[in-house]
Amino acid sequence: MIIAGNWKMFRGPEPSALAGLDAIVCPPYTRLRECVEAGLMTYAQNVHWESEGAYTGEISAPMLLELGVAGSLVGHSERRQYFGETDETVAKRTRAALTAGLKVIACVGELRAERESGETENVLRRQLSVLEPHPNLVLAYEPVWAIGTGLTATPEMAQEAHAFIKSLLDAPVLYGGSVKADNAAGLLAQPDVDGALVGGASLDVESFKAICQAAERTRS
Ligand code: PEP
């Protein structure tokens, strides 16, 4: 069971408040060092595919590894929606990060219109077609209509999508999309839900801890 907190472009909690928690944190780049030094399992929110070069504004896998960062998110829907991320660039980032020795949480998920028109499986098939299994690759199923909206997939919807994803690619699958302290247990109880990628609720220490505790109870 893996719980990861995506702080997005928020400063986020004080790392010391999360000490000892069995969870991954994905702070903005400026707080990576602080989180690593606090002993937290720390991932970046993105990583470039080249190890260095004329790519203003980007950060490479060797740079993250030098800081003690353990992994990176790749292909978050906000990157796909607002920053031109495509399946091809997701594949390049993922492959380069894994080869360099980072762990990767690669995000997939359908838009609301795609779910409503029955395209969910086709979208997931397309997004996954560029990825290969790897021991350090974890997937996150994040239906875009559920991210930051307060709308959550039902545990049954999550289970159905996760089982479909696993039929295409053998990897643990986290659920993401408005996971909160009060809905985490139901989602995490599903057999193919291997954890959660938590956005908004990870910014609040007590909420994030409650989600980690729900995961702990599911483990035992
Ligand atoms: C996310 O940022 O990956 C996410 C799932 O956000 P939220 O939990 O706020 O929907």
PDB file of C-alpha atoms and ligand atoms in Angstrom:
ATOM      1  CA  MET A   1       0.000   0.000   0.000  1.00  0.00           C
ATOM      2  CA  ILE A   2       1.583   3.265  -1.160  1.00  0.00           C
ATOM      3  CA  ILE A   3       0.329   6.706  -0.143  1.00  0.00           C
ATOM      4  CA  ALA A   4       1.838   9.669  -2.001  1.00  0.00           C
ATOM      5  CA  GLY A   5       1.089  13.340  -1.409  1.00  0.00           C
ATOM      6  CA  ASN A   6       1.294  15.724  -4.363  1.00  0.00           C
ATOM      7  CA  TRP A   7       1.750  19.251  -3.031  1.00  0.00           C
ATOM      8  CA  LYS A   8       1.373  20.725  -6.535  1.00  0.00           C
ATOM      9  CA  MET A   9       2.497  24.405  -6.655  1.00  0.00           C
ATOM     10  CA  PHE A  10       1.801  24.945  -2.958  1.00  0.00           C
ATOM     11  CA  ARG A  11       4.459  25.416  -0.306  1.00  0.00           C
ATOM     12  CA  GLY A  12       2.996  22.519   1.652  1.00  0.00           C
ATOM     13  CA  PRO A  13       3.370  21.413   5.257  1.00  0.00           C
ATOM     14  CA  GLU A  14       6.527  21.542   7.346  1.00  0.00           C
ATOM     15  CA  PRO A  15       8.439  18.331   6.577  1.00  0.00           C
ATOM     16  CA  SER A  16       9.170  17.805  10.291  1.00  0.00           C
ATOM     17  CA  ALA A  17       5.408  17.404  10.880  1.00  0.00           C
ATOM     18  CA  LEU A  18       5.462  14.328   8.622  1.00  0.00           C
ATOM     19  CA  ALA A  19       8.559  12.670  10.108  1.00  0.00           C
ATOM     20  CA  GLY A  20       8.190   8.915  10.490  1.00  0.00           C
ATOM     21  CA  LEU A  21       5.159   8.703   8.199  1.00  0.00           C
ATOM     22  CA  ASP A  22       5.162   5.736   5.804  1.00  0.00           C
ATOM     23  CA  ALA A  23       4.362   7.859   2.753  1.00  0.00           C
ATOM     24  CA  ILE A  24       5.864   9.585  -0.273  1.00  0.00           C
ATOM     25  CA  VAL A  25       5.823  13.374  -0.560  1.00  0.00           C
ATOM     26  CA  CYS A  26       6.025  15.251  -3.881  1.00  0.00           C
ATOM     27  CA  PRO A  27       6.809  18.867  -2.935  1.00  0.00           C
ATOM     28  CA  PRO A  28       7.649  21.665  -5.373  1.00  0.00           C
ATOM     29  CA  TYR A  29      11.323  21.620  -6.454  1.00  0.00           C
ATOM     30  CA  THR A  30      12.253  24.363  -3.996  1.00  0.00           C
ATOM     31  CA  ARG A  31      11.383  22.151  -1.014  1.00  0.00           C
ATOM     32  CA  LEU A  32      12.897  18.878  -2.213  1.00  0.00           C
ATOM     33  CA  ARG A  33      16.096  19.279  -0.209  1.00  0.00           C
ATOM     34  CA  GLU A  34      14.231  20.097   3.006  1.00  0.00           C
ATOM     35  CA  CYS A  35      12.040  17.011   2.617  1.00  0.00           C
ATOM     36  CA  VAL A  36      15.017  14.756   1.865  1.00  0.00           C
ATOM     37  CA  GLU A  37      16.872  16.151   4.876  1.00  0.00           C
ATOM     38  CA  ALA A  38      13.829  15.513   7.077  1.00  0.00           C
ATOM     39  CA  GLY A  39      14.104  11.841   6.111  1.00  0.00           C
ATOM     40  CA  LEU A  40      10.933  11.771   4.014  1.00  0.00           C
ATOM     41  CA  MET A  41      10.570   9.538   0.947  1.00  0.00           C
ATOM     42  CA  THR A  42      10.700  12.395  -1.540  1.00  0.00           C
ATOM     43  CA  TYR A  43       9.661  12.465  -5.190  1.00  0.00           C
ATOM     44  CA  ALA A  44       9.727  15.342  -7.679  1.00  0.00           C
ATOM     45  CA  GLN A  45       6.592  16.327  -9.600  1.00  0.00           C
ATOM     46  CA  ASN A  46       8.272  16.040 -12.997  1.00  0.00           C
ATOM     47  CA  VAL A  47      11.591  15.112 -14.576  1.00  0.00           C
ATOM     48  CA  HIS A  48      13.175  15.752 -17.972  1.00  0.00           C
ATOM     49  CA  TRP A  49      14.397  12.957 -20.257  1.00  0.00           C
ATOM     50  CA  GLU A  50      17.854  14.406 -20.986  1.00  0.00           C
ATOM     51  CA  SER A  51      20.476  14.331 -18.253  1.00  0.00           C
ATOM     52  CA  GLU A  52      21.557  17.901 -19.055  1.00  0.00           C
ATOM     53  CA  GLY A  53      21.324  20.433 -21.841  1.00  0.00           C
ATOM     54  CA  ALA A  54      19.705  23.615 -23.097  1.00  0.00           C
ATOM     55  CA  TYR A  55      16.254  22.951 -21.597  1.00  0.00           C
ATOM     56  CA  THR A  56      15.493  26.070 -19.583  1.00  0.00           C
ATOM     57  CA  GLY A  57      13.189  25.425 -16.666  1.00  0.00           C
ATOM     58  CA  GLU A  58      13.634  21.661 -16.646  1.00  0.00           C
ATOM     59  CA  ILE A  59      15.288  19.372 -14.075  1.00  0.00           C
ATOM     60  CA  SER A  60      16.984  16.068 -14.893  1.00  0.00           C
ATOM     61  CA  ALA A  61      17.071  12.691 -13.187  1.00  0.00           C
ATOM     62  CA  PRO A  62      20.775  12.912 -12.236  1.00  0.00           C
ATOM     63  CA  MET A  63      20.095  16.333 -10.638  1.00  0.00           C
ATOM     64  CA  LEU A  64      17.276  14.841  -8.566  1.00  0.00           C
ATOM     65  CA  LEU A  65      19.382  11.840  -7.575  1.00  0.00           C
ATOM     66  CA  GLU A  66      22.187  14.159  -6.473  1.00  0.00           C
ATOM     67  CA  LEU A  67      19.719  15.775  -4.041  1.00  0.00           C
ATOM     68  CA  GLY A  68      18.697  12.405  -2.615  1.00  0.00           C
ATOM     69  CA  VAL A  69      15.309  12.420  -4.319  1.00  0.00           C
ATOM     70  CA  ALA A  70      13.976   8.875  -4.768  1.00  0.00           C
ATOM     71  CA  GLY A  71      11.557   9.264  -7.645  1.00  0.00           C
ATOM     72  CA  SER A  72       9.246  11.452  -9.667  1.00  0.00           C
ATOM     73  CA  LEU A  73       5.678  11.802 -10.780  1.00  0.00           C
ATOM     74  CA  VAL A  74       5.347  11.750 -14.561  1.00  0.00           C
ATOM     75  CA  GLY A  75       2.401  12.677 -16.767  1.00  0.00           C
ATOM     76  CA  HIS A  76       0.192  14.252 -14.114  1.00  0.00           C
ATOM     77  CA  SER A  77      -3.025  15.426 -15.756  1.00  0.00           C
ATOM     78  CA  GLU A  78      -2.197  19.040 -14.895  1.00  0.00           C
ATOM     79  CA  ARG A  79       0.998  18.647 -16.959  1.00  0.00           C
ATOM     80  CA  ARG A  80      -1.024  17.085 -19.779  1.00  0.00           C
ATOM     81  CA  GLN A  81      -3.767  19.753 -19.598  1.00  0.00           C
ATOM     82  CA  TYR A  82      -1.734  22.929 -19.118  1.00  0.00           C
ATOM     83  CA  PHE A  83       1.823  22.219 -20.251  1.00  0.00           C
ATOM     84  CA  GLY A  84       1.523  20.217 -23.434  1.00  0.00           C
ATOM     85  CA  GLU A  85       2.537  16.866 -21.966  1.00  0.00           C
ATOM     86  CA  THR A  86       1.797  14.073 -24.436  1.00  0.00           C
ATOM     87  CA  ASP A  87       1.906  10.286 -24.284  1.00  0.00           C
ATOM     88  CA  GLU A  88       5.243  10.483 -26.122  1.00  0.00           C
ATOM     89  CA  THR A  89       6.861  12.891 -23.662  1.00  0.00           C
ATOM     90  CA  VAL A  90       5.450  10.871 -20.753  1.00  0.00           C
ATOM     91  CA  ALA A  91       7.139   7.799 -22.233  1.00  0.00           C
ATOM     92  CA  LYS A  92      10.456   9.635 -22.673  1.00  0.00           C
ATOM     93  CA  ARG A  93      10.427  11.025 -19.139  1.00  0.00           C
ATOM     94  CA  THR A  94       9.461   7.671 -17.640  1.00  0.00           C
ATOM     95  CA  ARG A  95      12.070   5.683 -19.530  1.00  0.00           C
ATOM     96  CA  ALA A  96      14.878   8.134 -18.752  1.00  0.00           C
ATOM     97  CA  ALA A  97      13.993   8.397 -15.065  1.00  0.00           C
ATOM     98  CA  LEU A  98      13.811   4.621 -14.597  1.00  0.00           C
ATOM     99  CA  THR A  99      17.075   4.103 -16.478  1.00  0.00           C
ATOM    100  CA  ALA A 100      18.782   6.705 -14.287  1.00  0.00           C
ATOM    101  CA  GLY A 101      17.629   4.899 -11.143  1.00  0.00           C
ATOM    102  CA  LEU A 102      14.636   6.974 -10.056  1.00  0.00           C
ATOM    103  CA  LYS A 103      11.309   5.415  -9.165  1.00  0.00           C
ATOM    104  CA  VAL A 104       8.363   6.685 -11.200  1.00  0.00           C
ATOM    105  CA  ILE A 105       4.662   7.177 -10.563  1.00  0.00           C
ATOM    106  CA  ALA A 106       3.183   7.575 -14.056  1.00  0.00           C
ATOM    107  CA  CYS A 107      -0.310   9.067 -14.138  1.00  0.00           C
ATOM    108  CA  VAL A 108      -3.088   8.086 -16.505  1.00  0.00           C
ATOM    109  CA  GLY A 109      -6.792   8.855 -16.591  1.00  0.00           C
ATOM    110  CA  GLU A 110      -9.675   9.988 -18.747  1.00  0.00           C
ATOM    111  CA  LEU A 111     -11.411  13.351 -19.091  1.00  0.00           C
ATOM    112  CA  ARG A 112     -15.030  13.708 -18.069  1.00  0.00           C
ATOM    113  CA  ALA A 113     -16.211  13.858 -21.705  1.00  0.00           C
ATOM    114  CA  GLU A 114     -14.231  10.705 -22.463  1.00  0.00           C
ATOM    115  CA  ARG A 115     -15.894   8.799 -19.607  1.00  0.00           C
ATOM    116  CA  GLU A 116     -19.313  10.079 -20.630  1.00  0.00           C
ATOM    117  CA  SER A 117     -18.814   8.939 -24.204  1.00  0.00           C
ATOM    118  CA  GLY A 118     -17.640   5.476 -23.114  1.00  0.00           C
ATOM    119  CA  GLU A 119     -14.028   6.117 -24.136  1.00  0.00           C
ATOM    120  CA  THR A 120     -12.363   5.408 -20.776  1.00  0.00           C
ATOM    121  CA  GLU A 121     -10.812   2.077 -21.747  1.00  0.00           C
ATOM    122  CA  ASN A 122      -9.593   3.386 -25.112  1.00  0.00           C
ATOM    123  CA  VAL A 123      -7.943   6.368 -23.432  1.00  0.00           C
ATOM    124  CA  LEU A 124      -6.249   4.183 -20.826  1.00  0.00           C
ATOM    125  CA  ARG A 125      -5.134   1.741 -23.535  1.00  0.00           C
ATOM    126  CA  ARG A 126      -3.595   4.616 -25.524  1.00  0.00           C
ATOM    127  CA  GLN A 127      -1.883   6.192 -22.499  1.00  0.00           C
ATOM    128  CA  LEU A 128      -0.473   2.848 -21.336  1.00  0.00           C
ATOM    129  CA  SER A 129       0.634   1.710 -24.788  1.00  0.00           C
ATOM    130  CA  VAL A 130       3.810   3.816 -24.501  1.00  0.00           C
ATOM    131  CA  LEU A 131       4.869   2.400 -21.118  1.00  0.00           C
ATOM    132  CA  GLU A 132       6.624  -0.875 -20.300  1.00  0.00           C
ATOM    133  CA  PRO A 133       6.635  -2.762 -16.990  1.00  0.00           C
ATOM    134  CA  HIS A 134       9.603  -2.028 -14.729  1.00  0.00           C
ATOM    135  CA  PRO A 135      10.231  -2.961 -11.076  1.00  0.00           C
ATOM    136  CA  ASN A 136      10.383   0.746 -10.158  1.00  0.00           C
ATOM    137  CA  LEU A 137       7.293   1.794 -12.112  1.00  0.00           C
ATOM    138  CA  VAL A 138       4.014   2.478 -10.315  1.00  0.00           C
ATOM    139  CA  LEU A 139       0.927   3.792 -12.102  1.00  0.00           C
ATOM    140  CA  ALA A 140      -1.663   6.211 -10.785  1.00  0.00           C
ATOM    141  CA  TYR A 141      -5.198   6.066 -12.141  1.00  0.00           C
ATOM    142  CA  GLU A 142      -6.434   9.630 -11.869  1.00  0.00           C
ATOM    143  CA  PRO A 143      -9.720  10.299 -13.639  1.00  0.00           C
ATOM    144  CA  VAL A 144      -9.261  13.934 -14.593  1.00  0.00           C
ATOM    145  CA  TRP A 145     -12.850  14.827 -13.673  1.00  0.00           C
ATOM    146  CA  ALA A 146     -12.099  13.791 -10.073  1.00  0.00           C
ATOM    147  CA  ILE A 147      -8.902  15.802  -9.558  1.00  0.00           C
ATOM    148  CA  GLY A 148      -9.340  18.817  -7.327  1.00  0.00           C
ATOM    149  CA  THR A 149     -13.078  18.808  -7.980  1.00  0.00           C
ATOM    150  CA  GLY A 150     -14.360  17.042  -4.882  1.00  0.00           C
ATOM    151  CA  LEU A 151     -15.828  14.393  -7.203  1.00  0.00           C
ATOM    152  CA  THR A 152     -14.426  10.950  -6.463  1.00  0.00           C
ATOM    153  CA  ALA A 153     -14.739   7.778  -8.470  1.00  0.00           C
ATOM    154  CA  THR A 154     -16.772   5.273  -6.484  1.00  0.00           C
ATOM    155  CA  PRO A 155     -14.722   2.370  -5.102  1.00  0.00           C
ATOM    156  CA  GLU A 156     -16.368   0.189  -7.775  1.00  0.00           C
ATOM    157  CA  MET A 157     -15.409   2.559 -10.598  1.00  0.00           C
ATOM    158  CA  ALA A 158     -11.841   2.683  -9.300  1.00  0.00           C
ATOM    159  CA  GLN A 159     -11.672  -1.100  -8.999  1.00  0.00           C
ATOM    160  CA  GLU A 160     -12.968  -1.584 -12.542  1.00  0.00           C
ATOM    161  CA  ALA A 161     -10.440   0.847 -14.019  1.00  0.00           C
ATOM    162  CA  HIS A 162      -7.559  -0.556 -11.958  1.00  0.00           C
ATOM    163  CA  ALA A 163      -8.324  -4.125 -13.012  1.00  0.00           C
ATOM    164  CA  PHE A 164      -8.414  -2.973 -16.642  1.00  0.00           C
ATOM    165  CA  ILE A 165      -5.084  -1.140 -16.267  1.00  0.00           C
ATOM    166  CA  LYS A 166      -3.458  -4.197 -14.681  1.00  0.00           C
ATOM    167  CA  SER A 167      -4.719  -6.370 -17.541  1.00  0.00           C
ATOM    168  CA  LEU A 168      -2.617  -4.160 -19.836  1.00  0.00           C
ATOM    169  CA  LEU A 169       0.467  -3.456 -17.729  1.00  0.00           C
ATOM    170  CA  ASP A 170       1.756  -5.332 -14.698  1.00  0.00           C
ATOM    171  CA  ALA A 171       2.371  -2.640 -12.060  1.00  0.00           C
ATOM    172  CA  PRO A 172       0.900  -1.447  -8.770  1.00  0.00           C
ATOM    173  CA  VAL A 173      -1.868   1.107  -9.387  1.00  0.00           C
ATOM    174  CA  LEU A 174      -2.633   4.016  -7.046  1.00  0.00           C
ATOM    175  CA  TYR A 175      -5.974   5.816  -7.166  1.00  0.00           C
ATOM    176  CA  GLY A 176      -6.012   9.614  -7.314  1.00  0.00           C
ATOM    177  CA  GLY A 177      -8.851  12.108  -7.453  1.00  0.00           C
ATOM    178  CA  SER A 178     -10.221  13.915  -4.382  1.00  0.00           C
ATOM    179  CA  VAL A 179      -9.069  11.245  -1.943  1.00  0.00           C
ATOM    180  CA  LYS A 180      -9.875  12.496   1.559  1.00  0.00           C
ATOM    181  CA  ALA A 181      -9.765  11.084   5.072  1.00  0.00           C
ATOM    182  CA  ASP A 182     -13.423  10.103   4.840  1.00  0.00           C
ATOM    183  CA  ASN A 183     -13.370   8.240   1.509  1.00  0.00           C
ATOM    184  CA  ALA A 184      -9.887   6.691   1.611  1.00  0.00           C
ATOM    185  CA  ALA A 185     -10.809   3.472   3.413  1.00  0.00           C
ATOM    186  CA  GLY A 186     -13.494   2.483   0.876  1.00  0.00           C
ATOM    187  CA  LEU A 187     -11.187   3.090  -2.090  1.00  0.00           C
ATOM    188  CA  LEU A 188      -8.168   1.390  -0.503  1.00  0.00           C
ATOM    189  CA  ALA A 189     -10.247  -1.682   0.374  1.00  0.00           C
ATOM    190  CA  GLN A 190     -10.620  -2.550  -3.318  1.00  0.00           C
ATOM    191  CA  PRO A 191      -8.432  -5.504  -4.312  1.00  0.00           C
ATOM    192  CA  ASP A 192      -6.708  -3.733  -7.225  1.00  0.00           C
ATOM    193  CA  VAL A 193      -6.239  -0.372  -5.501  1.00  0.00           C
ATOM    194  CA  ASP A 194      -2.650  -0.480  -4.272  1.00  0.00           C
ATOM    195  CA  GLY A 195      -2.589   2.952  -2.674  1.00  0.00           C
ATOM    196  CA  ALA A 196      -3.501   6.573  -3.267  1.00  0.00           C
ATOM    197  CA  LEU A 197      -2.048   9.679  -4.877  1.00  0.00           C
ATOM    198  CA  VAL A 198      -3.430  12.518  -2.783  1.00  0.00           C
ATOM    199  CA  GLY A 199      -3.449  16.157  -3.902  1.00  0.00           C
ATOM    200  CA  GLY A 200      -5.394  18.718  -1.887  1.00  0.00           C
ATOM    201  CA  ALA A 201      -5.748  16.608   1.249  1.00  0.00           C
ATOM    202  CA  SER A 202      -1.976  16.088   1.440  1.00  0.00           C
ATOM    203  CA  LEU A 203      -1.507  19.790   2.172  1.00  0.00           C
ATOM    204  CA  ASP A 204      -3.198  19.355   5.517  1.00  0.00           C
ATOM    205  CA  VAL A 205      -1.067  17.324   7.914  1.00  0.00           C
ATOM    206  CA  GLU A 206      -3.982  15.865   9.868  1.00  0.00           C
ATOM    207  CA  SER A 207      -5.900  14.835   6.721  1.00  0.00           C
ATOM    208  CA  PHE A 208      -2.813  13.270   5.193  1.00  0.00           C
ATOM    209  CA  LYS A 209      -2.020  11.380   8.380  1.00  0.00           C
ATOM    210  CA  ALA A 210      -5.611  10.116   8.543  1.00  0.00           C
ATOM    211  CA  ILE A 211      -5.321   8.784   4.972  1.00  0.00           C
ATOM    212  CA  CYS A 212      -2.030   7.063   5.883  1.00  0.00           C
ATOM    213  CA  GLN A 213      -3.751   5.523   8.905  1.00  0.00           C
ATOM    214  CA  ALA A 214      -6.597   4.250   6.698  1.00  0.00           C
ATOM    215  CA  ALA A 215      -3.939   2.616   4.498  1.00  0.00           C
ATOM    216  CA  GLU A 216      -2.278   1.116   7.568  1.00  0.00           C
ATOM    217  CA  ARG A 217      -5.584  -0.414   8.688  1.00  0.00           C
ATOM    218  CA  THR A 218      -6.149  -1.846   5.179  1.00  0.00           C
ATOM    219  CA  ARG A 219      -2.683  -3.442   5.256  1.00  0.00           C
ATOM    220  CA  SER A 220      -3.369  -5.280   8.511  1.00  0.00           C
TER     221      SER A 220
HETATM  222  C1  PEP B   1      -3.480  14.990  -7.606  1.00  0.00           C
HETATM  223  O1  PEP B   1      -2.967  16.103  -7.545  1.00  0.00           O
HETATM  224  O2  PEP B   1      -2.853  14.047  -8.104  1.00  0.00           O
HETATM  225  C2  PEP B   1      -4.830  14.802  -7.067  1.00  0.00           C
HETATM  226  C3  PEP B   1      -5.379  13.623  -7.139  1.00  0.00           C
HETATM  227  O3  PEP B   1      -5.434  15.914  -6.505  1.00  0.00           O
HETATM  228  P1  PEP B   1      -6.741  15.933  -5.546  1.00  0.00           P
HETATM  229  O4  PEP B   1      -6.519  14.854  -4.505  1.00  0.00           O
HETATM  230  O5  PEP B   1      -6.756  17.295  -4.970  1.00  0.00           O
HETATM  231  O6  PEP B   1      -7.918  15.618  -6.408  1.00  0.00           O
END
